[in-house]
Amino acid sequence: MRLLMTASQIRGLPVVTVRGGEDVAEVRDVIFSPEAGRLVGVTLNKRGFLAGRSRDVLPAEAIHAVGQHAVMVLDASSLIAPGDAPDDVAHPAVERNVIGDDVLTEGGSSLGKVTDLVLLVGSSGEVVGYQIEKTGGGRGYIPLPAQLAVSGAALVVPNITEEFVKDDLVGLGASVDEFRARLGLS
Amino acid sequence: MTESFKRSAGRKVLSRSSAKELGSVSHLLVDAQQRRIAAVVIGRGKKAKLVDWEQLSGFGPDAVMVVDEGALRPPADEREQAATEGKLELVGKRALSEGGTELGKLDDVTFDTDTGALEELLIGDRHVQAGALMGSGSYAAVLDDSEVPSP
């Protein structure tokens, strides 16, 4: 059983230091790498009176944990200026966004369109699935293999993904490990 | 002896050398990494003073004794300033796991009056060993949740 959350649920969460107990920023948006199947970082807003866009970014390597109520970092030095950040964090490519992409199986069936990312709670930003608008209508959740082909308009998933389309995050959390075992991933 | 943050709030602070009353305990400033009380804050706001734990001759059930009133000092940095404004009060603070999950609110904290070492953190009816404390600030006390019993 894995505890999961969507990227939408992360937006607006406070960024809190483990060592200081201070809320040093909040999440504006997530930067995702579909090839790597993980966040590469998050962009930030300021907290409190200074609320508004922050120039600083938080690279995934500096994320201690993504939690249900906060994104944890060790200390405020984890927030860095874009000039000091890896290029994919400082200048995220627009085509990296998979939201709206068609999900097709290797056999050529369309499962739906990607509406959100699903992350592993407690990790530093591992993406384990997608929320989709199913081809037949309604919301669904699919697990992700570690590697898959992404073009910017569509992404290709193994045929067995079709058997793992779940109605909610709890269902997906319960089946992620089985899915990966079936694919021989872990 | 074990004492609690809640019980010691408002306790009189006296000078050992002059027997004068210097004020009352408004706050106990914690060093989260060392898991001990670093200083006692006397009074609130602009007139608030701090006294380092080492400058106490006793943390008693009826009064906190300071060796000499000369030991009282103004806040020396941003964190101590925040403490005089009451922003770092541990009791009532949100308890957050290292993994980013809210565990509840800290209802009280106990400590050893001889050493100032923290003993237990109380979250509802859960007793957490002070060793779980990783950091504390104005937003939250951060705990190692592997040491926190489930509700």
Coordinates of C-alpha atoms in Angstrom, one line a residue:
Chain A
M1 CA 0.0 0.0 0.0
R2 CA 1.4 3.3 -1.1
L3 CA 0.2 6.7 0.0
L4 CA -0.3 8.9 -3.0
M5 CA -1.3 12.5 -3.9
T6 CA -1.8 14.5 -7.0
A7 CA 0.4 17.4 -8.1
S8 CA -2.6 19.7 -7.7
Q9 CA -2.7 18.9 -4.0
I10 CA 1.0 20.0 -3.7
R11 CA 0.4 23.4 -5.2
G12 CA 0.0 25.9 -2.3
L13 CA 1.6 23.6 0.3
P14 CA 4.1 25.4 2.6
V15 CA 7.8 24.6 2.2
V16 CA 9.0 23.9 5.8
T17 CA 12.5 23.5 7.1
V18 CA 13.2 20.3 9.1
R19 CA 15.9 22.0 11.1
G20 CA 14.2 25.4 11.6
G21 CA 10.5 24.6 11.7
E22 CA 9.9 27.7 9.5
D23 CA 7.7 28.0 6.5
V24 CA 10.1 29.6 4.0
A25 CA 8.0 29.5 0.9
E26 CA 5.0 27.8 -0.7
V27 CA 4.7 25.7 -3.8
R28 CA 3.5 27.5 -6.9
D29 CA 3.9 24.7 -9.4
V30 CA 5.7 21.4 -10.0
I31 CA 8.3 20.9 -12.8
F32 CA 8.1 17.4 -14.1
S33 CA 10.3 15.2 -16.3
P34 CA 8.2 12.5 -18.0
E35 CA 11.3 10.7 -19.2
A36 CA 12.7 10.4 -15.7
G37 CA 9.2 9.8 -14.1
R38 CA 9.9 12.3 -11.4
L39 CA 9.7 16.0 -10.4
V40 CA 12.9 17.9 -11.2
G41 CA 11.8 20.7 -8.9
V42 CA 9.1 23.1 -7.8
T43 CA 8.6 26.8 -8.4
L44 CA 7.7 28.9 -5.4
N45 CA 5.6 31.7 -4.0
K46 CA 6.5 33.8 -1.0
R47 CA 4.6 33.3 2.3
G48 CA 2.9 35.8 4.5
F49 CA 2.9 39.6 4.0
L50 CA 5.2 39.3 1.0
A51 CA 3.0 36.8 -0.8
G52 CA 3.6 36.6 -4.5
R53 CA 5.9 35.0 -6.9
S54 CA 9.3 34.1 -5.7
R55 CA 12.3 34.1 -8.0
D56 CA 13.8 31.1 -6.1
V57 CA 13.3 27.5 -7.1
L58 CA 13.6 24.3 -5.2
P59 CA 15.4 21.5 -7.1
A60 CA 14.1 18.0 -6.4
E61 CA 17.5 16.9 -5.0
A62 CA 17.0 19.4 -2.2
I63 CA 13.5 18.1 -1.4
H64 CA 13.6 16.2 1.9
A65 CA 10.1 14.8 1.5
V66 CA 6.8 15.7 -0.2
G67 CA 4.1 15.3 2.4
Q68 CA 0.4 15.6 2.6
H69 CA 0.6 18.9 4.5
A70 CA 4.0 20.3 3.6
V71 CA 7.0 20.0 1.4
M72 CA 10.0 19.5 3.7
V73 CA 13.5 20.8 3.1
L74 CA 16.5 20.6 5.5
D75 CA 17.0 24.4 5.7
A76 CA 16.5 27.6 3.8
S77 CA 19.6 27.1 1.7
S78 CA 17.7 24.5 -0.3
L79 CA 15.9 27.3 -2.0
I80 CA 18.2 28.7 -4.7
A81 CA 18.2 31.4 -7.4
P82 CA 17.4 30.1 -10.9
G83 CA 21.0 31.0 -12.0
D84 CA 22.3 28.4 -9.5
A85 CA 19.8 25.7 -10.4
P86 CA 20.1 22.9 -13.0
D87 CA 18.9 24.1 -16.4
D88 CA 15.8 21.9 -16.5
V89 CA 14.6 23.5 -13.2
A90 CA 15.6 27.1 -14.1
H91 CA 14.1 26.9 -17.6
P92 CA 11.5 24.2 -17.7
A93 CA 10.6 23.2 -21.3
V94 CA 7.0 23.8 -22.2
E95 CA 6.7 20.5 -24.1
R96 CA 7.6 18.7 -20.9
N97 CA 4.1 19.3 -19.7
V98 CA 2.2 16.0 -20.2
I99 CA -1.2 17.4 -19.1
G100 CA -3.6 17.0 -22.0
D101 CA -1.6 14.2 -23.7
D102 CA -3.3 11.1 -25.0
V103 CA -2.4 7.9 -23.2
L104 CA -2.0 5.1 -25.7
T105 CA -1.2 1.4 -25.0
E106 CA 1.5 -0.3 -27.1
G107 CA -1.4 -2.2 -28.6
G108 CA -3.0 1.1 -29.8
S109 CA -5.9 1.5 -27.4
S110 CA -6.5 5.0 -26.0
L111 CA -7.0 5.0 -22.2
G112 CA -7.7 8.7 -22.0
K113 CA -6.0 12.1 -21.5
V114 CA -3.6 13.0 -18.7
T115 CA -5.2 15.5 -16.3
D116 CA -2.7 15.4 -13.4
L117 CA 0.4 13.7 -12.0
V118 CA 0.3 11.2 -9.1
L119 CA 3.2 11.4 -6.6
L120 CA 4.5 9.1 -3.9
V121 CA 3.9 10.7 -0.5
G122 CA 7.2 10.9 1.5
S123 CA 9.4 10.7 -1.5
S124 CA 11.4 13.5 -2.9
G125 CA 9.1 13.7 -5.9
E126 CA 8.7 10.3 -7.5
V127 CA 5.8 10.3 -10.0
V128 CA 4.1 6.8 -9.9
G129 CA 1.1 7.5 -12.0
Y130 CA -1.2 9.8 -13.9
Q131 CA -4.7 11.0 -13.3
I132 CA -6.6 10.7 -16.6
E133 CA -9.9 11.7 -18.0
K134 CA -11.0 8.2 -19.3
T135 CA -11.8 7.8 -23.0
G136 CA -15.2 6.5 -22.0
G137 CA -15.7 9.4 -19.6
G138 CA -15.0 9.8 -15.9
R139 CA -11.8 10.1 -13.9
G140 CA -9.3 7.3 -13.6
Y141 CA -5.8 6.7 -12.3
I142 CA -3.0 4.7 -14.1
P143 CA 0.3 3.6 -12.8
L144 CA 3.5 4.5 -14.7
P145 CA 6.4 2.3 -15.6
A146 CA 9.8 3.8 -14.9
Q147 CA 10.4 4.5 -18.6
L148 CA 8.1 5.3 -21.4
A149 CA 7.9 7.0 -24.7
V150 CA 6.6 10.6 -24.6
S151 CA 6.2 12.8 -27.6
G152 CA 4.6 16.0 -26.3
A153 CA 1.2 15.0 -27.7
A154 CA 0.9 11.4 -26.6
L155 CA 2.6 8.9 -24.3
V156 CA 2.8 5.1 -24.8
V157 CA 2.2 2.7 -21.9
P158 CA 2.5 -1.1 -21.7
N159 CA -0.7 -3.0 -22.6
I160 CA -1.2 -4.3 -19.0
T161 CA -1.8 -0.7 -17.9
E162 CA -5.3 -1.2 -19.1
E163 CA -5.9 -3.7 -16.3
F164 CA -4.6 -1.3 -13.7
V165 CA -6.9 1.7 -14.4
K166 CA -8.3 2.6 -11.0
D167 CA -11.1 4.9 -9.8
D168 CA -9.2 6.5 -7.0
L169 CA -5.8 7.1 -5.5
V170 CA -6.3 4.5 -2.8
G171 CA -6.9 1.9 -5.5
L172 CA -3.8 3.0 -7.4
G173 CA -1.7 3.0 -4.2
A174 CA -2.7 -0.6 -3.5
S175 CA -1.7 -1.7 -7.0
V176 CA 1.4 0.2 -7.9
D177 CA 3.8 -2.4 -6.6
E178 CA 1.9 -5.2 -8.3
F179 CA 2.0 -3.3 -11.6
R180 CA 5.7 -2.8 -11.3
A181 CA 6.2 -6.5 -10.3
R182 CA 4.3 -7.6 -13.4
L183 CA 6.5 -5.4 -15.6
G184 CA 9.6 -6.8 -13.8
L185 CA 10.5 -3.3 -12.6
S186 CA 10.9 -3.9 -8.9
Chain B
M1 CA 12.6 17.0 38.7
T2 CA 10.3 16.9 35.8
E3 CA 8.4 20.1 35.0
S4 CA 6.1 21.1 32.1
F5 CA 6.1 24.1 29.8
K6 CA 2.4 24.7 30.6
R7 CA 2.8 24.6 34.3
S8 CA 5.9 26.9 34.3
A9 CA 4.3 29.7 32.2
G10 CA 3.7 32.8 34.4
R11 CA 6.1 31.6 37.1
K12 CA 7.8 34.4 39.1
V13 CA 11.5 35.1 38.2
L14 CA 13.6 36.4 41.1
S15 CA 17.2 37.5 41.4
R16 CA 19.2 35.3 43.8
S17 CA 21.6 38.1 44.7
S18 CA 19.0 40.9 45.4
A19 CA 15.8 38.8 46.0
K20 CA 14.0 41.3 43.7
E21 CA 11.2 40.0 41.5
L22 CA 12.3 40.5 37.9
G23 CA 9.1 39.5 36.1
S24 CA 7.5 36.2 35.1
V25 CA 8.2 33.4 32.6
S26 CA 6.5 34.1 29.3
H27 CA 8.3 31.6 27.2
L28 CA 11.0 28.9 27.2
L29 CA 13.3 29.1 24.2
V30 CA 14.3 25.7 23.0
D31 CA 17.5 24.6 21.2
A32 CA 15.8 21.9 19.1
Q33 CA 19.1 20.3 17.9
Q34 CA 20.3 19.9 21.5
R35 CA 16.8 19.1 22.8
R36 CA 17.1 21.4 25.7
I37 CA 16.0 24.8 27.0
A38 CA 18.4 27.5 25.8
A39 CA 16.9 30.5 27.6
V40 CA 14.0 31.7 29.6
V41 CA 12.0 34.7 28.2
I42 CA 10.8 37.1 30.8
G43 CA 7.9 39.4 29.8
R44 CA 6.6 40.0 26.3
G45 CA 7.1 42.4 23.5
K46 CA 9.7 45.2 23.4
K47 CA 10.5 45.1 27.1
A48 CA 11.1 41.3 27.1
K49 CA 14.4 40.0 28.3
L50 CA 16.2 36.7 28.1
V51 CA 18.2 34.8 30.6
D52 CA 20.4 31.9 29.4
W53 CA 19.7 28.6 31.2
E54 CA 23.3 28.6 32.5
Q55 CA 22.5 31.8 34.4
L56 CA 19.7 30.2 36.5
S57 CA 20.5 29.0 40.1
G58 CA 17.3 27.0 40.2
F59 CA 14.1 26.3 38.3
G60 CA 11.9 25.7 41.2
P61 CA 8.2 24.9 41.7
D62 CA 7.4 28.4 43.0
A63 CA 10.0 30.6 41.4
V64 CA 12.8 30.6 38.8
M65 CA 16.0 32.0 40.4
V66 CA 18.5 34.0 38.3
V67 CA 22.0 34.3 39.8
D68 CA 22.0 38.0 39.3
E69 CA 19.7 40.5 37.5
G70 CA 22.7 41.5 35.4
A71 CA 22.2 38.2 33.6
L72 CA 19.1 39.5 31.9
R73 CA 19.7 40.6 28.4
P74 CA 17.8 41.8 25.3
P75 CA 17.3 39.4 22.3
A76 CA 20.6 38.9 20.5
D77 CA 19.3 37.6 17.1
E78 CA 16.3 37.2 14.9
R79 CA 15.3 33.9 16.5
E80 CA 15.5 35.4 20.0
Q81 CA 13.5 38.4 18.8
A82 CA 10.8 36.0 17.5
A83 CA 10.8 34.3 20.9
T84 CA 10.1 37.6 22.7
E85 CA 7.1 38.1 20.3
G86 CA 5.8 34.7 21.4
K87 CA 6.1 33.2 17.9
L88 CA 8.2 30.2 19.0
E89 CA 5.9 29.0 21.7
L90 CA 6.1 25.2 21.6
V91 CA 2.8 24.6 23.4
G92 CA 0.0 24.8 20.9
K93 CA 2.5 24.5 17.9
R94 CA 1.6 22.4 14.9
A95 CA 3.6 19.1 15.0
L96 CA 4.8 18.1 11.6
S97 CA 6.5 14.9 10.6
E98 CA 9.9 15.0 8.8
G99 CA 7.9 13.5 5.9
G100 CA 5.5 16.5 5.8
T101 CA 2.4 15.1 7.5
E102 CA 0.7 17.0 10.3
L103 CA 0.6 14.9 13.5
G104 CA -1.6 17.2 15.6
K105 CA -0.7 20.0 18.0
L106 CA 1.8 20.0 20.8
D107 CA -0.3 20.1 24.0
D108 CA 2.7 20.3 26.4
V109 CA 6.4 19.6 26.7
T110 CA 8.2 18.2 29.8
F111 CA 11.8 18.9 30.8
D112 CA 14.3 18.2 33.6
T113 CA 14.6 21.2 35.9
D114 CA 18.2 20.4 36.7
T115 CA 19.6 20.3 33.2
G116 CA 16.9 21.9 31.0
A117 CA 16.9 18.8 28.9
L118 CA 13.6 18.1 27.2
E119 CA 11.9 14.9 28.2
E120 CA 8.6 14.3 26.4
L121 CA 6.4 16.0 23.8
L122 CA 2.7 15.5 24.4
I123 CA 0.4 15.4 21.3
G124 CA -3.1 14.6 22.5
D125 CA -2.7 11.5 24.6
R126 CA 0.5 10.5 22.7
H127 CA 3.8 10.8 24.6
V128 CA 6.8 11.3 22.3
Q129 CA 10.4 11.1 23.5
A130 CA 12.1 14.5 23.0
G131 CA 14.7 12.7 20.9
A132 CA 12.2 12.8 18.1
L133 CA 12.4 16.6 17.9
M134 CA 14.4 17.7 14.8
G135 CA 13.6 21.4 14.6
S136 CA 11.2 24.0 15.8
G137 CA 10.2 27.4 14.6
S138 CA 7.3 29.8 14.1
Y139 CA 5.5 27.4 11.8
A140 CA 6.0 24.0 13.3
A141 CA 7.8 21.6 15.5
V142 CA 9.3 19.0 13.1
L143 CA 9.5 15.4 14.5
D144 CA 11.0 12.2 13.4
D145 CA 7.8 10.3 12.9
S146 CA 9.4 6.8 13.3
E147 CA 9.5 7.8 17.0
V148 CA 5.8 8.9 17.2
P149 CA 3.3 6.3 18.2
S150 CA 0.1 6.1 16.1
P151 CA -3.0 7.8 17.4

